Amino acid sequence: MPPTQNLQSAEIDDVTIEYGNTVKYLRAHLPSYLAAPKLAIICGSGLGGLVNTIEQTKSSKIEFSYSEIPGFVKSTVEGHAGKLVFGLLGVNKMPVVCMVGRFHMYEGHTKEQVTLPIKIFKLLGIEVLIVTNAAGSLNSEFKVGNVVIIWDHISIPGISGNNPLAGPNQSQLGPRFPPMSDAYDFELRRTAFRAAASLKLEKGTVKEGTYCWVMGPSYETRAEAKFLNLIGGDVVGMSTVPEVVVARYCGIRVLGLSLVTNMVLTKKPRSADPEKNEPETIEVHPSHQEVLEASHASASMMQSLVKTIVEMIYR
C-alpha cells in the first residue's frame, strides 16, 4: 500500500487556521524527535494503560492535557484521562502519539469535535492509526476478555444521517466520496494475528468480527441487540467509527481492536402473561463499571499486544 501523503507546514494554513494553530502549538512544545510521529493509538474505556507502552523517561515522553490544546474539547467519561501523550515505543523507539481518552457524540460534542484529533494526526504526518475500544459482544461464540480484530463496521448513526464527513469537504485532507469497503487494513490485521501468536496468547483469545457503532449513552435494548446481531454485528460500542471514517478519508491506515468487556442481552424479555408462566431468570445487565473492571483485568495483555504490533509494523 502506498505511504500516506504528508502535508508540509506550508500547506497546513491552507486547510484551516484552526487546525494549523493546533499543529503549531503541539510542535512548538515538542522536541524534534517527537514532533513527527508516524503512528497514533487511541485508548478506549479503561484502556488508558496502553500509554504505559511508551518509554517512561522524562525526555522521551511529553504529555498535553486536552484543556491546553487549541481546538480540543474535554472528555467527560470515567476511564478517559483526557490527555495527548507523545513518546517513543518499542525496541526501535518509534515516535508515536497516544490519545488517552476519546471524545463521544453522546457527550454533546459535535462530529467535528469528536474527529478533530484525527485531522490533527494527519497534519502531523501520522500514517497508521491503532484504535481500541471496550465493546459488548453480540456473538455467542465470543467471551469477556477476547480481543476482536475489527474487519468491518456497521454505522447505525451514519446510516441515519450522522456521518462524520457530512458538510463542506476539505479537499486538502481527502476526497468528497471516500470508499469504506476496506476501512480496516488487511496487512495490519494480519500483523495483529502474528503479534498474538508471538505472545502465545491462549487459543481463541483473538477473534475477527464486525463492530457496530451506536450513539449511546444508553445501552442497547434486547430487540436492538438482536437486530444488530442479525445484520452481521459481532460487537457493539459507542465510539471508534467516526475516527475510523475520518482516518480513512485522510488516507491513514487503520487497525481496530475491540476488547470484549460484557455479553449483550439478546434474549427476549420474560413474558408477563400468567398463562405462559415463564420462570424468572438471573441476568446481568451492562454497566460502565463492569466495562472498566473487565478492561483493567485485560490491561497487561492489551499493552503487550499493541506494543508487539507496533514493533512488527516498524521492524
XYZ file of N, CA and C in Angstrom, residues 129-270:
426
model
N -3.082 4.347 12.247
C -3.874 4.576 13.453
C -4.305 3.234 14.029
N -3.962 3.006 15.308
C -4.481 1.846 16.036
C -5.553 2.368 16.975
N -6.784 1.965 16.738
C -7.899 2.448 17.536
C -8.429 1.298 18.383
N -8.541 1.517 19.693
C -9.013 0.470 20.599
C -10.311 0.910 21.262
N -11.074 -0.064 21.711
C -12.309 0.240 22.425
C -12.706 -0.932 23.308
N -13.568 -0.647 24.263
C -14.232 -1.685 25.048
C -15.605 -1.892 24.425
N -15.994 -3.140 24.207
C -17.231 -3.409 23.478
C -18.007 -4.561 24.103
N -19.316 -4.544 23.869
C -20.165 -5.653 24.283
C -20.263 -6.664 23.163
N -20.337 -7.933 23.511
C -20.398 -8.982 22.491
C -21.839 -9.313 22.123
N -22.104 -9.321 20.825
C -23.376 -9.778 20.271
C -23.266 -11.222 19.806
N -22.042 -11.714 19.722
C -21.739 -13.039 19.179
C -21.575 -14.026 20.336
N -22.394 -15.067 20.348
C -22.367 -16.033 21.451
C -21.065 -16.819 21.507
N -20.286 -16.792 20.413
C -19.013 -17.515 20.397
C -17.874 -16.693 21.003
N -18.118 -15.418 21.237
C -17.119 -14.570 21.876
C -17.354 -14.574 23.379
N -16.318 -14.260 24.138
C -16.468 -14.185 25.591
C -15.691 -12.995 26.139
N -16.010 -12.621 27.365
C -15.328 -11.499 28.009
C -13.828 -11.787 28.081
N -13.037 -10.802 27.676
C -11.587 -10.960 27.642
C -11.037 -11.240 26.262
N -11.934 -11.574 25.305
C -11.483 -11.758 23.924
C -11.094 -10.410 23.312
N -10.114 -10.459 22.415
C -9.760 -9.291 21.608
C -10.299 -9.536 20.207
N -11.111 -8.626 19.723
C -11.694 -8.756 18.388
C -10.978 -7.795 17.443
N -10.301 -8.360 16.451
C -9.687 -7.551 15.399
C -10.804 -7.161 14.436
N -11.076 -5.883 14.344
C -12.217 -5.420 13.549
C -11.898 -5.535 12.062
N -12.765 -6.222 11.331
C -12.559 -6.315 9.883
C -13.577 -5.476 9.105
N -14.631 -4.995 9.796
C -15.633 -4.151 9.150
C -16.467 -3.505 10.251
N -17.269 -2.535 9.871
C -18.158 -1.944 10.866
C -19.525 -1.641 10.269
N -20.491 -1.489 11.162
C -21.839 -1.042 10.815
C -22.078 0.249 11.585
N -22.362 1.313 10.860
C -22.533 2.629 11.480
C -24.015 2.988 11.509
N -24.681 2.664 12.616
C -26.103 2.981 12.718
C -26.337 4.493 12.678
N -25.606 5.312 13.442
C -25.786 6.761 13.311
C -25.439 7.271 11.910
N -24.403 6.698 11.293
C -24.012 7.120 9.956
C -25.102 6.858 8.937
N -25.698 5.671 9.023
C -26.797 5.320 8.126
C -27.983 6.256 8.344
N -28.131 6.731 9.585
C -29.272 7.574 9.952
C -29.025 9.063 9.717
N -27.868 9.414 9.157
C -27.610 10.811 8.827
C -26.526 11.482 9.633
N -25.837 10.730 10.507
C -24.767 11.318 11.314
C -23.396 10.870 10.839
N -23.154 10.940 9.540
C -21.829 10.617 9.018
C -20.864 11.740 9.389
N -19.694 11.410 9.940
C -18.761 12.461 10.374
C -18.211 13.314 9.243
N -18.410 12.879 7.992
C -17.902 13.646 6.853
C -18.957 14.563 6.244
N -20.169 14.541 6.791
C -21.229 15.398 6.260
C -20.851 16.861 6.449
N -21.130 17.660 5.432
C -20.765 19.073 5.466
C -19.797 19.398 4.349
N -19.309 20.624 4.300
C -18.363 21.012 3.241
C -17.123 20.124 3.260
N -16.662 19.724 2.080
C -15.474 18.871 2.010
C -14.200 19.701 2.138
N -13.234 19.148 2.871
C -11.910 19.768 2.992
C -10.966 18.990 2.082
N -10.877 19.440 0.833
C -10.188 18.666 -0.196
C -8.704 18.477 0.088
N -8.124 19.347 0.920
C -6.707 19.158 1.259
C -6.495 17.927 2.139
N -7.554 17.493 2.805
C -7.453 16.327 3.682
C -7.869 15.036 2.995
N -8.896 15.102 2.131
C -9.360 13.879 1.499
C -10.439 14.140 0.465
N -10.894 13.080 -0.226
C -11.886 13.214 -1.288
C -13.303 13.370 -0.749
N -14.181 13.886 -1.558
C -15.574 14.072 -1.184
C -16.260 12.740 -0.863
N -15.973 11.710 -1.657
C -16.657 10.421 -1.503
C -15.650 9.292 -1.270
N -15.097 9.172 -0.081
C -14.094 8.130 0.178
C -14.731 6.751 0.323
N -14.111 5.706 -0.241
C -14.638 4.346 -0.077
C -14.366 3.832 1.331
N -15.256 2.989 1.838
C -15.088 2.394 3.169
C -15.181 0.869 3.118
N -15.142 0.303 1.912
C -15.308 -1.150 1.783
C -14.165 -1.931 2.409
N -12.991 -1.329 2.516
C -11.846 -1.969 3.174
C -11.226 -0.984 4.158
N -12.042 -0.508 5.084
C -11.582 0.519 6.016
C -10.497 0.009 6.957
N -10.534 -1.294 7.245
C -9.589 -1.875 8.209
C -8.525 -2.658 7.454
N -7.322 -2.158 7.487
C -6.212 -2.612 6.655
C -5.899 -4.100 6.843
N -5.868 -4.853 5.735
C -5.623 -6.296 5.798
C -4.256 -6.614 6.382
N -3.215 -5.933 5.924
C -1.860 -6.232 6.402
C -1.710 -5.921 7.884
N -2.364 -4.879 8.343
C -2.313 -4.569 9.771
C -3.055 -5.629 10.578
N -4.171 -6.113 10.050
C -4.900 -7.192 10.734
C -4.060 -8.460 10.786
N -3.397 -8.763 9.690
C -2.523 -9.939 9.658
C -1.386 -9.773 10.677
N -0.843 -8.571 10.770
C 0.214 -8.303 11.746
C -0.288 -8.509 13.172
N -1.529 -8.112 13.443
C -2.096 -8.297 14.783
C -2.181 -9.774 15.145
N -2.561 -10.604 14.182
C -2.600 -12.049 14.437
C -1.198 -12.592 14.688
N -0.228 -12.105 13.914
C 1.157 -12.559 14.120
C 1.664 -12.139 15.502
N 1.291 -10.939 15.911
C 1.710 -10.461 17.230
C 1.108 -11.322 18.332
N -0.164 -11.670 18.185
C -0.821 -12.519 19.182
C -0.149 -13.884 19.263
N 0.219 -14.427 18.095
C 0.891 -15.733 18.069
C 2.253 -15.659 18.742
N 2.973 -14.565 18.513
C 4.310 -14.433 19.105
C 4.243 -14.317 20.622
N 3.123 -13.796 21.131
C 2.939 -13.663 22.577
C 2.379 -14.936 23.200
N 2.048 -15.905 22.329
C 1.488 -17.180 22.785
C 0.231 -16.968 23.638
N -0.648 -16.098 23.151
C -1.919 -15.901 23.836
C -2.748 -17.175 23.755
N -3.555 -17.393 24.750
C -4.380 -18.606 24.797
C -5.207 -18.736 23.519
N -5.285 -19.949 22.988
C -6.026 -20.187 21.751
C -7.468 -19.707 21.894
N -7.939 -18.988 20.896
C -9.301 -18.474 20.920
C -9.440 -17.099 21.538
N -8.343 -16.557 22.064
C -8.411 -15.223 22.680
C -8.664 -14.148 21.638
N -8.043 -14.291 20.475
C -8.161 -13.281 19.421
C -9.154 -13.740 18.356
N -10.117 -12.888 18.070
C -11.154 -13.166 17.073
C -11.107 -12.093 15.984
N -11.936 -12.272 14.981
C -12.180 -11.224 13.984
C -13.676 -10.992 13.914
N -14.076 -9.753 13.684
C -15.502 -9.513 13.613
C -15.859 -8.104 13.194
N -17.166 -7.871 13.143
C -17.733 -6.591 12.719
C -18.194 -5.793 13.935
N -17.759 -4.542 13.991
C -18.094 -3.637 15.096
C -19.309 -2.796 14.712
N -20.284 -2.711 15.606
C -21.456 -1.870 15.388
C -21.339 -0.609 16.232
N -21.471 0.525 15.580
C -21.457 1.787 16.318
C -22.878 2.249 16.576
N -23.198 2.453 17.865
C -24.456 3.075 18.263
C -24.118 4.376 18.983
N -25.065 5.307 19.020
C -24.780 6.629 19.564
C -24.536 6.613 21.060
N -25.352 5.846 21.831
C -25.265 5.910 23.276
C -25.890 7.211 23.776
N -25.833 7.501 25.094
C -25.133 6.732 26.118
C -25.911 5.559 26.693
N -27.204 5.425 26.336
C -27.941 4.267 26.842
C -27.455 3.014 26.130
N -27.435 1.908 26.868
C -27.078 0.634 26.253
C -28.240 0.143 25.396
N -27.987 -0.866 24.586
C -28.959 -1.354 23.621
C -30.113 -2.094 24.321
N -31.304 -1.964 23.769
C -32.401 -2.823 24.213
C -32.144 -4.232 23.692
N -32.879 -5.189 24.197
C -32.720 -6.571 23.733
C -33.040 -6.682 22.245
N -34.113 -6.003 21.826
C -34.510 -6.074 20.419
C -33.467 -5.412 19.525
N -32.921 -4.293 19.972
C -31.870 -3.626 19.198
C -30.635 -4.512 19.077
N -30.256 -5.142 20.181
C -29.088 -6.024 20.158
C -29.316 -7.209 19.227
N -30.516 -7.769 19.276
C -30.841 -8.892 18.383
C -30.763 -8.447 16.925
N -31.275 -7.268 16.642
C -31.233 -6.720 15.289
C -29.796 -6.540 14.816
N -28.957 -5.966 15.667
C -27.561 -5.739 15.291
C -26.850 -7.046 14.989
N -27.160 -8.074 15.759
C -26.559 -9.381 15.506
C -27.069 -9.980 14.198
N -28.355 -9.821 13.936
C -28.945 -10.381 12.715
C -28.379 -9.730 11.455
N -28.002 -8.449 11.525
C -27.473 -7.779 10.329
C -25.958 -7.920 10.207
N -25.366 -8.725 11.103
C -23.948 -9.042 10.932
C -23.014 -8.518 11.991
N -23.541 -7.890 13.032
C -22.683 -7.346 14.077
C -22.183 -8.405 15.040
N -20.932 -8.288 15.428
C -20.336 -9.195 16.420
C -20.119 -8.517 17.763
N -19.747 -7.248 17.735
C -19.566 -6.468 18.960
C -20.200 -5.098 18.755
N -20.517 -4.430 19.867
C -21.195 -3.143 19.767
C -20.590 -2.165 20.766
N -20.499 -0.902 20.349
C -19.956 0.131 21.214
C -20.376 1.514 20.746
N -19.920 2.524 21.474
C -20.373 3.897 21.267
C -19.283 4.820 20.732
N -18.294 4.256 20.059
C -17.163 5.081 19.607
C -16.560 4.504 18.338
N -15.346 4.892 18.052
C -14.448 4.277 17.061
C -14.776 4.603 15.612
N -16.021 4.378 15.202
C -16.359 4.516 13.784
C -16.143 5.937 13.260
N -16.551 6.999 13.968
C -16.264 8.337 13.437
C -14.775 8.558 13.196
N -13.947 8.077 14.120
C -12.496 8.233 13.985
C -11.967 7.444 12.790
N -12.482 6.231 12.615
C -12.032 5.386 11.508
C -12.430 5.996 10.166
N -13.661 6.456 10.060
C -14.137 7.043 8.802
C -13.275 8.245 8.417
N -12.980 9.116 9.366
C -12.178 10.304 9.062
C -10.725 9.921 8.792
N -10.219 8.920 9.499
C -8.844 8.466 9.236
C -8.707 7.937 7.816
N -9.655 7.134 7.383
C -9.592 6.599 6.022
C -9.783 7.711 4.989
N -10.638 8.644 5.294
C -10.813 9.830 4.447
C -9.482 10.557 4.266
N -8.702 10.619 5.339
C -7.401 11.302 5.311
C -6.279 10.428 4.768
N -6.573 9.185 4.401
C -5.542 8.307 3.857
C -4.700 7.607 4.898
N -5.157 7.587 6.147
C -4.432 6.910 7.226
C -4.880 5.451 7.297
N -3.923 4.542 7.355
C -4.241 3.117 7.504
C -4.733 2.854 8.923
N -5.690 1.926 9.059
C -6.353 1.724 10.351
C -6.325 0.265 10.786
N -6.017 0.067 12.073
C -6.205 -1.218 12.745
C -7.140 -0.973 13.917
N -8.217 -1.745 14.002
C -9.170 -1.608 15.100
C -9.160 -2.829 15.995
N -9.109 -2.599 17.306
C -9.102 -3.690 18.284
C -10.191 -3.436 19.320
N -11.115 -4.389 19.445
C -12.154 -4.306 20.473
C -11.858 -5.311 21.572
N -11.889 -4.866 22.815
C -11.791 -5.776 23.949
C -13.210 -6.065 24.425
N -13.593 -7.337 24.425
C -14.939 -7.710 24.872
C -14.999 -7.584 26.392
N -15.878 -6.711 26.870
C -15.977 -6.461 28.310
C -17.293 -6.935 28.914
N -18.263 -7.263 28.076
C -19.546 -7.756 28.586
C -20.297 -8.473 27.474
N -21.211 -9.343 27.872
C -22.073 -10.042 26.921
C -23.404 -9.295 26.861
N -23.823 -8.953 25.660
C -25.046 -8.176 25.472
C -26.260 -9.103 25.522
N -27.313 -8.663 26.187
C -28.535 -9.457 26.279
C -29.305 -9.385 24.967
N -29.504 -10.529 24.336
C -30.272 -10.589 23.085
C -31.521 -11.456 23.225
N -31.669 -12.123 24.358
C -32.837 -12.973 24.594
C -34.057 -12.104 24.876
N -35.238 -12.554 24.420
C -36.461 -11.796 24.654
C -36.715 -11.619 26.151
N -37.391 -10.516 26.527
C -37.720 -10.332 27.948
C -38.670 -11.427 28.435
N -38.688 -11.633 29.722
C -39.612 -12.597 30.328
C -41.046 -12.133 30.109
